Amino acid sequence: MSQTGVRAAQRMATRERIVSAAIDVLRSNGVAATSTLEVQKAAGVSRGALLHHFPTRKDLVRALIDELVRRNEAVVDTALATAAGDDQVGRAVHALWAAAQAESALLEMDLWHAARSDDELRTALIDAERAAGRDLTRVVARAFGVEYAGNPRLPLVTSMTLALIRGLSTGQVLRTSTKAANQAIDQWVSLAHELLNPTAKGSS
Amino acid sequence: MSQTGVRAAQRMATRERIVSAAIDVLRSNGVAATSTLEVQKAAGVSRGALLHHFPTRKDLVRALIDELVRRNEAVVDTALATAAGDDQVGRAVHALWAAAQAESALLEMDLWHAARSDDELRTALIDAERAAGRDLTRVVARAFGVEYAGNPRLPLVTSMTLALIRGLSTGQVLRTSTKAANQAIDQWVSLAHELLNPTAKGSS
């Protein structure tokens, strides 16, 4: 590797270390306490190095969100690859529900929630989620598979699935069991089936 | 009023003042910063008076949740009374959605969310919401009206409606418009109709 290449690789490694540290701090301290100073300490880098990569807290928050979104997408892909059953709608919804329980998804929800009373965070989130929204639509479309690509009701089923999963996830904090939520998911799978395959039921 | 009666009324008024102050502090400072000291200052009462009514932070949090739940129920009732349209399912879902945008509902969601990383808060919430869950089921059943009382699919529609509304509410923080959410609500109304009145569609 050339000296320039080595320096670029070192810069990238430092940047990744800072973003990973930011996620650790977010997990341990919560959003409000995720300051550039705390992240700098956790990453073990100099103030100069931190400010070189992230001149403002907003830059850091933006990178943190991008990383969470990237991890979320990876979790959905893994969940899809391991989801059981032959039914593609069931596999897709169950994989999305499983992915919503992953830490990266829960931390992202923490950010959304904190954004209600934090304008800087909200601005960063809106920017990051605009790009992520397109990715998510792509991931969900892939989850439902070729069979439903172009199905006119797929956008409805997609947005309902995501809203339902977010709502169940929020309620889950008060539950000691996932039974009720799993039941709701199963019922939604069967409804989503009817929506995507109207003839399968109505015309019989 | 007897002297005992006067003292009881004064005690009740002080208690209400403290709970109202706790909600003000929660709104301004967030959950983590809602301490008994801040609430005491905001209510303008002595430490002794605060501790007399609420010996621990948990007692105060519990009273705060009960008050939010009470306000929520009042908001749902008002929304139901003013919801437009002849269709009872649409009126019920729209009223619940409108009520979910009210400050008391948003503050309650703040608490649910904070409970993920606050064991004391979670315990208080689980206790309070157990009672509130029964109230909510009653309120929602009333919202759907006598026509659907005893409908075997009402429990499914109720839990789906609440999860969907919570999920849409969570996503709403990133939106500048309520258009997409309102559209999802309208689509859910039409689905809920099909679920509650299966013969209206399938047999025609």
Short mmCIF file of C-alpha atoms in Angstrom, two decimals, chain B residues 25-173:
data_model
loop_
_atom_site.label_atom_id
_atom_site.label_comp_id
_atom_site.label_asym_id
_atom_site.label_seq_id
_atom_site.Cartn_x
_atom_site.Cartn_y
_atom_site.Cartn_z
CA VAL B 25 -41.57 19.15 34.69
CA LEU B 26 -41.84 16.01 32.54
CA ARG B 27 -42.94 18.15 29.56
CA SER B 28 -40.12 20.68 30.00
CA ASN B 29 -37.23 18.56 31.24
CA GLY B 30 -37.89 15.03 30.02
CA VAL B 31 -38.23 11.86 32.05
CA ALA B 32 -34.66 11.53 33.27
CA ALA B 33 -34.71 15.03 34.77
CA THR B 34 -38.09 14.62 36.46
CA SER B 35 -36.78 14.39 40.01
CA THR B 36 -38.72 14.88 43.23
CA LEU B 37 -36.63 18.02 43.88
CA GLU B 38 -37.59 19.61 40.54
CA VAL B 39 -41.24 18.72 41.08
CA GLN B 40 -41.14 20.14 44.60
CA LYS B 41 -39.75 23.44 43.26
CA ALA B 42 -42.27 23.60 40.41
CA ALA B 43 -45.18 22.88 42.75
CA GLY B 44 -43.94 25.40 45.31
CA VAL B 45 -44.42 23.02 48.23
CA SER B 46 -42.16 22.07 51.13
CA ARG B 47 -40.05 18.93 51.12
CA GLY B 48 -42.24 17.67 53.95
CA ALA B 49 -45.45 18.18 51.96
CA LEU B 50 -43.98 16.39 48.94
CA LEU B 51 -42.76 13.44 50.99
CA HIS B 52 -46.04 13.27 52.88
CA HIS B 53 -47.91 12.64 49.62
CA PHE B 54 -45.18 10.80 47.73
CA PRO B 55 -42.62 9.12 49.98
CA THR B 56 -40.60 7.85 46.98
CA ARG B 57 -39.99 8.89 43.37
CA LYS B 58 -41.82 5.71 42.38
CA ASP B 59 -44.99 6.86 44.18
CA LEU B 60 -44.78 10.17 42.34
CA VAL B 61 -44.18 8.50 38.96
CA ARG B 62 -47.12 6.21 39.57
CA ALA B 63 -49.42 9.18 40.33
CA LEU B 64 -48.09 11.01 37.27
CA ILE B 65 -48.90 8.02 35.02
CA ASP B 66 -52.37 7.66 36.53
CA GLU B 67 -53.03 11.33 35.80
CA LEU B 68 -51.77 11.03 32.18
CA VAL B 69 -53.97 7.97 31.66
CA ARG B 70 -56.96 9.87 33.10
CA ARG B 71 -56.27 12.82 30.76
CA ASN B 72 -55.92 10.45 27.79
CA GLU B 73 -59.25 8.89 28.48
CA ALA B 74 -60.85 12.34 28.65
CA VAL B 75 -59.23 13.26 25.31
CA VAL B 76 -60.57 10.10 23.66
CA ASP B 77 -64.05 10.85 24.99
CA THR B 78 -63.90 14.40 23.62
CA ALA B 79 -62.57 13.18 20.26
CA LEU B 80 -65.36 10.61 20.05
CA ALA B 81 -67.99 13.18 20.89
CA THR B 82 -66.77 15.48 18.11
CA ALA B 83 -65.73 12.87 15.47
CA ALA B 84 -67.47 13.46 12.15
CA GLY B 85 -69.20 10.96 9.92
CA ASP B 86 -71.93 8.36 10.24
CA ASP B 87 -69.67 5.34 10.13
CA GLN B 88 -68.96 4.10 13.65
CA VAL B 89 -65.72 2.27 12.76
CA GLY B 90 -64.33 5.38 11.05
CA ARG B 91 -65.37 7.60 13.95
CA ALA B 92 -63.75 5.28 16.47
CA VAL B 93 -60.42 4.89 14.64
CA HIS B 94 -60.21 8.60 13.80
CA ALA B 95 -61.00 9.58 17.39
CA LEU B 96 -58.30 7.23 18.72
CA TRP B 97 -55.82 8.62 16.19
CA ALA B 98 -56.69 12.22 17.10
CA ALA B 99 -56.33 11.40 20.79
CA ALA B 100 -52.90 9.88 20.15
CA GLN B 101 -51.67 13.32 19.00
CA ALA B 102 -52.68 14.95 22.28
CA GLU B 103 -49.94 15.98 24.66
CA SER B 104 -50.97 13.53 27.38
CA ALA B 105 -50.63 10.62 24.94
CA LEU B 106 -47.25 11.83 23.67
CA LEU B 107 -45.98 12.23 27.24
CA GLU B 108 -47.20 8.73 28.06
CA MET B 109 -45.26 7.40 25.05
CA ASP B 110 -42.19 9.30 26.35
CA LEU B 111 -42.52 7.36 29.59
CA TRP B 112 -42.92 4.01 27.81
CA HIS B 113 -39.87 4.76 25.80
CA ALA B 114 -37.74 5.88 28.75
CA ALA B 115 -38.83 2.75 30.62
CA ARG B 116 -36.62 0.67 28.36
CA SER B 117 -33.56 1.85 30.25
CA ASP B 118 -35.11 2.69 33.65
CA ASP B 119 -36.18 -0.31 35.75
CA GLU B 120 -37.91 1.76 38.43
CA LEU B 121 -39.97 3.57 35.81
CA ARG B 122 -40.80 0.32 34.04
CA THR B 123 -42.09 -1.29 37.24
CA ALA B 124 -44.27 1.74 37.97
CA LEU B 125 -45.54 1.77 34.38
CA ILE B 126 -46.39 -1.94 34.33
CA ASP B 127 -48.44 -1.50 37.54
CA ALA B 128 -50.22 1.60 36.27
CA GLU B 129 -50.82 0.33 32.76
CA ARG B 130 -52.29 -2.95 33.98
CA ALA B 131 -55.20 -1.01 35.41
CA ALA B 132 -55.16 1.43 32.48
CA GLY B 133 -55.24 -1.41 29.95
CA ARG B 134 -58.62 -2.49 31.29
CA ASP B 135 -59.84 1.13 31.07
CA LEU B 136 -58.51 1.46 27.53
CA THR B 137 -60.27 -1.71 26.37
CA ARG B 138 -63.48 -0.32 27.85
CA VAL B 139 -62.95 3.08 26.17
CA VAL B 140 -62.19 1.49 22.79
CA ALA B 141 -65.17 -0.86 23.05
CA ARG B 142 -67.32 2.19 23.78
CA ALA B 143 -65.76 3.94 20.77
CA PHE B 144 -66.83 1.14 18.44
CA GLY B 145 -70.31 1.33 19.88
CA VAL B 146 -73.09 -1.14 20.60
CA GLU B 147 -73.18 -2.29 16.98
CA TYR B 148 -69.83 -4.09 17.39
CA ALA B 149 -70.10 -5.07 21.05
CA GLY B 150 -69.52 -8.81 21.16
CA ASN B 151 -68.22 -8.93 17.56
CA PRO B 152 -65.70 -11.81 17.69
CA ARG B 153 -63.16 -9.80 15.70
CA LEU B 154 -63.39 -6.65 17.85
CA PRO B 155 -60.41 -7.68 20.08
CA LEU B 156 -58.24 -8.17 16.96
CA VAL B 157 -59.35 -4.86 15.43
CA THR B 158 -58.80 -3.09 18.76
CA SER B 159 -55.25 -4.35 19.29
CA MET B 160 -54.32 -3.72 15.64
CA THR B 161 -55.77 -0.20 15.80
CA LEU B 162 -53.79 0.66 18.91
CA ALA B 163 -50.51 -0.81 17.60
CA LEU B 164 -50.94 0.91 14.24
CA ILE B 165 -51.67 4.26 15.87
CA ARG B 166 -48.64 3.93 18.16
CA GLY B 167 -46.43 3.05 15.22
CA LEU B 168 -47.70 5.92 13.06
CA SER B 169 -47.29 8.28 15.99
CA THR B 170 -43.65 7.21 16.42
CA GLY B 171 -42.92 7.78 12.74
CA GLN B 172 -44.71 11.12 12.81
CA VAL B 173 -41.79 12.92 14.50
#
